[in-house]
Coordinates of C-alpha atoms and ligand atoms in Angstrom, one line a residue:
M1 CA -141.7 25.6 81.4
A2 CA -139.1 28.1 82.5
D3 CA -137.5 25.4 84.6
S4 CA -137.3 22.8 81.8
F5 CA -135.9 25.4 79.5
G6 CA -133.2 26.2 82.1
L7 CA -132.5 22.5 82.4
S8 CA -132.0 22.1 78.6
I9 CA -129.6 25.0 78.5
R10 CA -127.7 23.5 81.3
K11 CA -127.6 20.1 79.5
M12 CA -126.4 21.9 76.3
L13 CA -123.7 23.7 78.3
N14 CA -122.7 20.4 79.8
V15 CA -122.4 18.7 76.4
T16 CA -120.4 21.6 75.1
M17 CA -118.1 21.5 78.0
N18 CA -117.5 17.8 77.7
L19 CA -116.4 18.4 74.1
G20 CA -113.2 19.8 75.4
A21 CA -111.0 16.9 76.3
S22 CA -109.5 17.2 79.8
D23 CA -106.0 18.5 80.3
L24 CA -103.5 15.8 81.1
G25 CA -100.5 15.7 83.5
I26 CA -98.1 12.9 82.5
D27 CA -95.3 11.4 84.5
L28 CA -93.1 9.7 81.9
G29 CA -91.1 7.5 84.2
T30 CA -88.4 4.9 83.6
A31 CA -90.6 2.2 85.2
N32 CA -94.1 3.5 85.1
T33 CA -96.1 6.1 83.2
L34 CA -98.9 7.9 85.0
V35 CA -101.6 10.2 83.7
C36 CA -103.3 12.6 86.2
V37 CA -106.3 14.7 85.4
P38 CA -106.9 17.9 87.4
G39 CA -109.9 17.3 89.7
K40 CA -109.9 13.5 89.0
G41 CA -106.5 12.3 90.2
V42 CA -104.4 9.6 88.7
V43 CA -106.5 7.9 85.9
L44 CA -103.7 5.6 84.5
M45 CA -100.6 4.0 85.9
E46 CA -98.9 1.4 83.7
P47 CA -95.4 0.1 83.2
S48 CA -93.4 2.1 80.6
V49 CA -93.0 -1.0 78.4
V50 CA -93.7 -1.7 74.8
A51 CA -93.6 -5.1 73.1
V52 CA -92.4 -5.1 69.5
R53 CA -91.8 -7.7 66.9
A54 CA -88.1 -8.2 66.6
N55 CA -87.6 -9.2 63.0
S56 CA -90.5 -7.9 61.0
N57 CA -90.3 -5.4 58.2
P58 CA -90.9 -2.5 59.1
P59 CA -89.0 -3.6 62.2
I60 CA -91.2 -1.9 64.8
V61 CA -94.8 -3.1 65.0
P62 CA -96.6 -3.1 68.3
L63 CA -98.7 -6.2 68.8
N64 CA -102.2 -5.1 68.4
G65 CA -103.8 -3.8 71.6
R66 CA -101.6 -5.9 73.9
A67 CA -98.4 -4.2 73.1
V68 CA -98.0 -1.5 75.8
G69 CA -98.1 -1.2 79.6
Y70 CA -99.1 -4.1 81.8
E71 CA -99.6 -6.6 79.0
A72 CA -96.1 -5.8 77.7
K73 CA -94.5 -6.0 81.1
K74 CA -95.9 -9.6 81.5
M75 CA -93.9 -10.5 78.4
I76 CA -90.5 -9.5 79.8
E77 CA -88.3 -12.6 79.9
R78 CA -91.2 -14.8 78.8
T79 CA -91.2 -13.8 75.1
P80 CA -90.2 -15.9 72.2
E81 CA -87.2 -14.5 70.3
S82 CA -89.5 -12.9 67.7
I83 CA -90.9 -10.5 70.3
K84 CA -89.0 -8.1 72.4
A85 CA -90.4 -6.2 75.4
I86 CA -88.7 -2.8 75.5
R87 CA -88.4 -0.2 78.2
P88 CA -87.7 2.9 76.1
L89 CA -86.7 5.1 79.1
K90 CA -84.9 2.5 81.1
D91 CA -81.8 4.6 82.0
G92 CA -83.5 7.9 82.4
V93 CA -82.6 8.9 78.9
I94 CA -84.8 8.2 75.9
A95 CA -83.2 5.2 74.2
D96 CA -85.8 5.0 71.5
F97 CA -87.9 8.0 70.3
Q98 CA -90.2 6.0 68.1
I99 CA -91.1 3.6 70.8
T100 CA -91.5 6.3 73.4
E101 CA -94.0 8.0 71.0
I102 CA -95.9 4.8 70.4
M103 CA -96.2 4.4 74.2
L104 CA -97.3 7.9 74.9
R105 CA -99.9 7.9 72.2
Y106 CA -101.3 4.6 73.4
F107 CA -101.7 5.8 77.0
I108 CA -103.1 9.2 75.9
R109 CA -105.7 7.5 73.7
K110 CA -106.6 5.1 76.5
V111 CA -107.6 7.9 78.8
Q112 CA -108.9 10.2 76.2
K113 CA -111.5 8.1 74.4
R114 CA -113.0 11.1 72.6
S115 CA -110.7 12.3 69.8
W116 CA -112.7 15.3 68.8
G117 CA -113.4 18.6 70.5
V118 CA -110.8 21.0 72.0
R119 CA -107.4 19.4 72.1
P120 CA -106.0 19.1 75.7
R121 CA -103.0 20.9 77.2
M122 CA -100.4 18.7 78.7
V123 CA -97.7 18.9 81.3
V124 CA -95.2 16.1 80.9
S125 CA -92.5 15.5 83.6
V126 CA -89.2 14.3 82.2
P127 CA -86.0 13.0 83.9
S128 CA -83.6 15.9 84.8
G129 CA -80.8 14.2 82.8
I130 CA -82.7 14.5 79.5
T131 CA -81.1 16.5 76.7
A132 CA -82.7 19.4 74.8
V133 CA -83.2 17.1 71.8
E134 CA -84.9 14.4 73.8
E135 CA -87.1 17.0 75.5
K136 CA -88.1 18.3 72.1
A137 CA -88.9 14.8 71.0
V138 CA -91.2 14.3 74.0
R139 CA -93.0 17.5 73.1
N140 CA -93.4 16.4 69.5
S141 CA -94.7 13.0 70.6
A142 CA -97.3 14.7 72.9
V143 CA -98.4 17.0 70.0
N144 CA -98.6 14.0 67.6
A145 CA -100.7 12.3 70.2
G146 CA -103.2 15.2 70.3
A147 CA -101.9 17.9 72.6
R148 CA -102.7 21.5 71.9
R149 CA -99.9 22.9 74.0
V150 CA -97.2 20.9 75.8
H151 CA -95.1 22.0 78.8
T152 CA -92.3 19.9 80.2
V153 CA -91.1 20.0 83.8
A154 CA -88.1 18.4 85.5
E155 CA -89.2 15.4 87.6
P156 CA -88.0 16.7 91.0
K157 CA -89.9 19.9 90.6
A158 CA -93.1 18.1 89.7
G159 CA -92.5 15.6 92.5
A160 CA -92.0 18.3 95.1
I161 CA -95.2 20.1 94.1
G162 CA -97.1 16.8 94.1
A163 CA -95.8 16.1 97.7
G164 CA -97.4 19.4 98.8
I165 CA -94.1 21.4 99.1
R166 CA -94.3 25.1 98.2
I167 CA -91.3 25.3 95.9
S168 CA -91.7 29.0 94.9
E169 CA -90.6 30.3 98.3
P170 CA -87.0 31.4 98.9
I171 CA -86.5 28.5 101.2
G172 CA -84.4 25.4 100.5
V173 CA -86.2 22.0 100.3
M174 CA -84.8 18.6 99.4
V175 CA -86.4 15.7 97.6
I176 CA -85.1 12.2 96.8
D177 CA -87.0 10.5 94.0
I178 CA -86.2 6.8 93.8
G179 CA -87.7 5.4 90.6
G180 CA -87.0 2.3 88.5
G181 CA -84.0 3.3 86.3
T182 CA -82.8 6.5 88.0
S183 CA -82.8 8.3 91.4
E184 CA -82.8 12.0 91.5
V185 CA -81.8 14.0 94.5
A186 CA -82.5 17.7 94.3
V187 CA -82.4 20.9 96.4
L188 CA -85.0 23.4 95.2
S189 CA -85.5 27.0 96.1
L190 CA -87.6 29.8 94.3
G191 CA -89.0 27.2 91.9
E192 CA -85.6 26.2 90.6
V193 CA -83.4 23.2 91.1
V194 CA -80.3 24.5 92.8
T195 CA -78.3 21.3 93.3
L196 CA -79.0 18.0 91.6
E197 CA -77.6 14.5 91.7
S198 CA -79.0 12.2 89.1
L199 CA -77.8 8.6 89.3
P200 CA -78.6 5.4 87.3
I201 CA -79.2 3.5 90.6
A202 CA -82.7 2.9 91.8
G203 CA -85.3 0.1 91.9
D204 CA -83.9 -1.8 88.9
E205 CA -80.5 -1.9 90.5
M206 CA -81.9 -3.4 93.7
D207 CA -83.6 -6.1 91.6
E208 CA -80.2 -6.8 89.9
A209 CA -78.6 -7.0 93.4
I210 CA -81.2 -9.5 94.6
I211 CA -80.6 -11.6 91.4
S212 CA -76.8 -11.6 92.1
Y213 CA -77.2 -12.4 95.8
V214 CA -79.5 -15.4 95.1
R215 CA -77.2 -16.7 92.4
E216 CA -74.1 -16.4 94.6
M217 CA -75.5 -17.6 97.9
Y218 CA -77.8 -20.4 96.6
G219 CA -76.8 -21.2 93.0
L220 CA -80.3 -20.3 92.0
E221 CA -81.1 -18.3 88.9
I222 CA -84.1 -16.0 89.1
G223 CA -85.7 -13.5 86.7
H224 CA -86.2 -9.7 87.0
R225 CA -89.9 -10.0 87.7
T226 CA -89.3 -12.5 90.6
A227 CA -86.6 -10.2 92.0
E228 CA -88.9 -7.2 91.9
A229 CA -91.7 -9.2 93.6
V230 CA -89.3 -10.3 96.4
K231 CA -88.2 -6.6 96.8
I232 CA -91.8 -5.3 97.0
S233 CA -92.8 -8.0 99.4
I234 CA -89.9 -8.1 101.9
A235 CA -87.2 -5.6 101.2
S236 CA -86.2 -3.2 104.0
A237 CA -83.4 -0.7 104.6
Y238 CA -83.4 -1.0 108.4
P239 CA -83.8 -4.0 110.7
L240 CA -87.5 -4.9 111.0
E241 CA -89.2 -5.5 114.4
E242 CA -90.1 -8.9 113.1
E243 CA -88.1 -10.3 110.2
V244 CA -90.2 -12.2 107.5
S245 CA -89.4 -14.7 104.7
Y246 CA -90.6 -15.2 101.2
E247 CA -90.6 -18.2 98.8
I248 CA -88.6 -17.7 95.7
R249 CA -88.8 -19.9 92.6
G250 CA -86.1 -20.1 90.1
K251 CA -83.8 -22.5 88.3
D252 CA -81.0 -24.3 90.0
I253 CA -77.8 -23.5 88.1
A254 CA -76.0 -26.8 88.7
A255 CA -79.0 -29.1 88.1
G256 CA -80.7 -27.0 85.5
L257 CA -84.1 -27.7 87.2
P258 CA -86.7 -25.5 88.8
R259 CA -86.3 -25.1 92.5
R260 CA -87.9 -23.2 95.4
L261 CA -86.1 -21.4 98.2
Q262 CA -87.1 -19.6 101.4
I263 CA -85.3 -16.3 101.7
S264 CA -85.4 -13.9 104.7
S265 CA -85.9 -10.1 104.9
A266 CA -82.5 -9.8 106.6
E267 CA -80.8 -11.5 103.6
I268 CA -82.7 -9.2 101.1
R269 CA -81.6 -6.2 103.2
E270 CA -78.0 -7.3 102.9
A271 CA -78.5 -7.9 99.1
I272 CA -79.7 -4.4 98.4
H273 CA -77.2 -2.7 100.7
D274 CA -74.9 -1.4 97.9
P275 CA -77.6 0.3 95.8
V276 CA -79.2 1.8 98.9
Y277 CA -75.9 3.2 100.1
K278 CA -75.1 4.6 96.6
I279 CA -78.4 6.6 96.8
I280 CA -77.5 7.8 100.3
D281 CA -74.0 8.8 99.1
A282 CA -75.6 10.8 96.3
A283 CA -77.8 12.6 98.8
K284 CA -74.8 13.4 100.9
S285 CA -72.8 14.8 98.0
C286 CA -75.9 16.9 96.9
L287 CA -76.0 18.3 100.4
D288 CA -72.3 19.0 100.3
R289 CA -72.7 21.0 97.1
T290 CA -75.6 23.0 98.5
P291 CA -75.0 26.7 99.4
P292 CA -74.9 27.1 103.2
E293 CA -78.1 29.3 103.6
L294 CA -80.1 26.7 101.7
A295 CA -78.5 23.8 103.5
S296 CA -79.4 25.3 106.8
D297 CA -83.0 25.7 105.7
L298 CA -83.0 21.9 105.4
L299 CA -82.7 21.7 109.2
D300 CA -86.4 22.9 109.2
T301 CA -87.7 21.5 106.0
G302 CA -85.9 18.1 106.0
I303 CA -85.9 15.6 103.1
T304 CA -89.0 14.3 101.3
L305 CA -88.8 10.8 99.7
L306 CA -90.8 10.2 96.4
G307 CA -91.0 7.5 93.8
G308 CA -91.7 3.7 94.1
G309 CA -88.4 3.2 96.0
A310 CA -89.6 5.5 98.8
M311 CA -91.9 2.7 99.9
I312 CA -89.1 0.5 101.1
P313 CA -89.6 0.1 104.9
G314 CA -86.8 1.6 107.0
L315 CA -85.4 3.8 104.2
R316 CA -86.7 6.9 105.9
E317 CA -85.0 6.0 109.2
L318 CA -81.8 5.1 107.5
I319 CA -81.5 8.3 105.5
S320 CA -82.4 10.3 108.6
E321 CA -79.7 8.5 110.6
E322 CA -77.1 9.1 107.8
T323 CA -77.8 12.7 107.1
G324 CA -79.0 14.0 110.6
L325 CA -82.1 15.5 108.9
T326 CA -85.7 14.8 109.3
V327 CA -87.0 12.6 106.5
Q328 CA -90.6 12.2 105.5
V329 CA -92.2 10.0 102.8
A330 CA -94.6 11.8 100.5
E331 CA -98.2 10.5 100.6
D332 CA -98.6 7.8 98.0
P333 CA -95.0 8.5 96.8
I334 CA -95.2 6.6 93.5
K335 CA -97.9 9.1 92.4
A336 CA -96.3 12.3 93.6
V337 CA -94.8 13.4 90.3
A338 CA -98.0 12.7 88.4
R339 CA -100.0 14.7 91.0
G340 CA -97.5 17.5 90.6
T341 CA -98.0 17.7 86.8
A342 CA -101.8 18.0 87.4
I343 CA -101.3 20.8 90.0
L344 CA -99.1 22.6 87.5
L345 CA -101.8 22.3 84.9
E346 CA -104.3 23.9 87.2
K347 CA -102.0 26.8 88.0
L348 CA -100.2 27.3 84.7
D349 CA -100.0 31.1 85.2
E350 CA -98.6 30.9 88.7
Y351 CA -96.0 28.4 87.8
E352 CA -95.1 29.8 84.4
D353 CA -91.4 30.1 85.2
V354 CA -91.2 26.6 86.6
L355 CA -92.2 25.1 83.3
E356 CA -90.5 24.8 80.0
A357 CA -92.7 25.5 77.0
D358 CA -92.2 25.2 73.3
Ligands
ADP401 P1 -90.1 5.7 87.6 O1 -90.5 7.1 88.0 O2 -88.6 5.6 87.2 O3 -91.0 5.2 86.5 P2 -91.5 4.7 89.9 O4 -91.5 5.9 90.8 O5 -92.7 4.4 89.2 O6 -90.3 4.8 88.8 O7 -91.0 3.5 90.8 C1 -90.7 2.2 90.2 C2 -89.8 1.4 91.1 O8 -90.4 1.3 92.4 C3 -89.6 0.0 90.6 O9 -88.3 -0.4 90.7 C4 -90.5 -0.8 91.6 O10 -90.0 -2.1 91.7 C5 -90.3 0.0 92.8 N1 -91.4 -0.2 93.8 C6 -92.8 -0.1 93.6 N2 -93.5 -0.4 94.7 C7 -92.5 -0.7 95.7 C8 -92.6 -1.1 97.0 N3 -93.8 -1.2 97.6 N4 -91.5 -1.3 97.7 C9 -90.3 -1.1 97.1 N5 -90.1 -0.8 95.8 C10 -91.2 -0.6 95.1
MG402 MG1 -90.5 8.9 88.5

């Protein structure tokens, strides 16, 4: 009797606790948006893409249910003229507030099926280049999407925390986050970004470079999704022990007909040489602007690579060779920023001064 009573109380408590929606850490990236729940890990990772009708009135109407994320990304370069697939954060600044809000709402709803109960707290990471107005717009969007309290955090801070680096110490650490639209190089100490280089050169630019290379060398026109697939499959920054090849399909520019082509990893390495070296140059100029005491700390702490671009084989070795520092790739680097936002949620008090609140 006493036991079953105890059980019912426990059940009731459980139900009550479940009423409170879980807090959400969100990485609002130029290429991908991730949602991470403390204790559960990353629960959503989808492209930051929204498909909208181009000429309807009102002009912006997401296509029901299939408008955002993966489904929308599939539509890029395959849509009729009446539909546009938009990446609202493409260059690391928010090009379109309304579309960013539609996207954020959609992803939050997707992971937060229950719309009643206690409203969640959210930590949203934003590109460092964002203006105060844009930051306010992100907060408003999160509130409109159901947040009780919203904090924003600069991407390199969240990324460093997610990579397991203790950023609150008076010791210099350096992260390089290579995303889709932007790369951010930052030296952090005492929870603050001390030196920052943010540049609009990252994964997208490598895709563009592959498109140009294939056009110039082979007279073959390929789309962005094909270029990205080639990059993810065979790109490298340093000679591979065994070079590999990949079949590309595109359109022959002269004949106007579809054509296949075998391309080698060595050629793709040559194709992405410029964007890769622009990121390395940014890292060097960030080091150059770093105060000497912090710069010397980096001899111990090294550089940590984050973001999807960190997965390019050989990048670690190349950056290490070019800077003379030890370089490590964060575990599951594409999720590091999202993990950081969830860690910040768990330790809101401890990290109060790292975060921006409304
Ligand atoms: P953002 O934070 O800007 O949204 P992400 O950190 O999600 O960007 O990284 C997205 C970029 O990483 C894209 O350009 C994508 O093509 C690239 N990427 C993803 N996986 C790989 C991989 N295995 N190798 C190389 N690049 C990758
Ligand atoms: Mg990112």
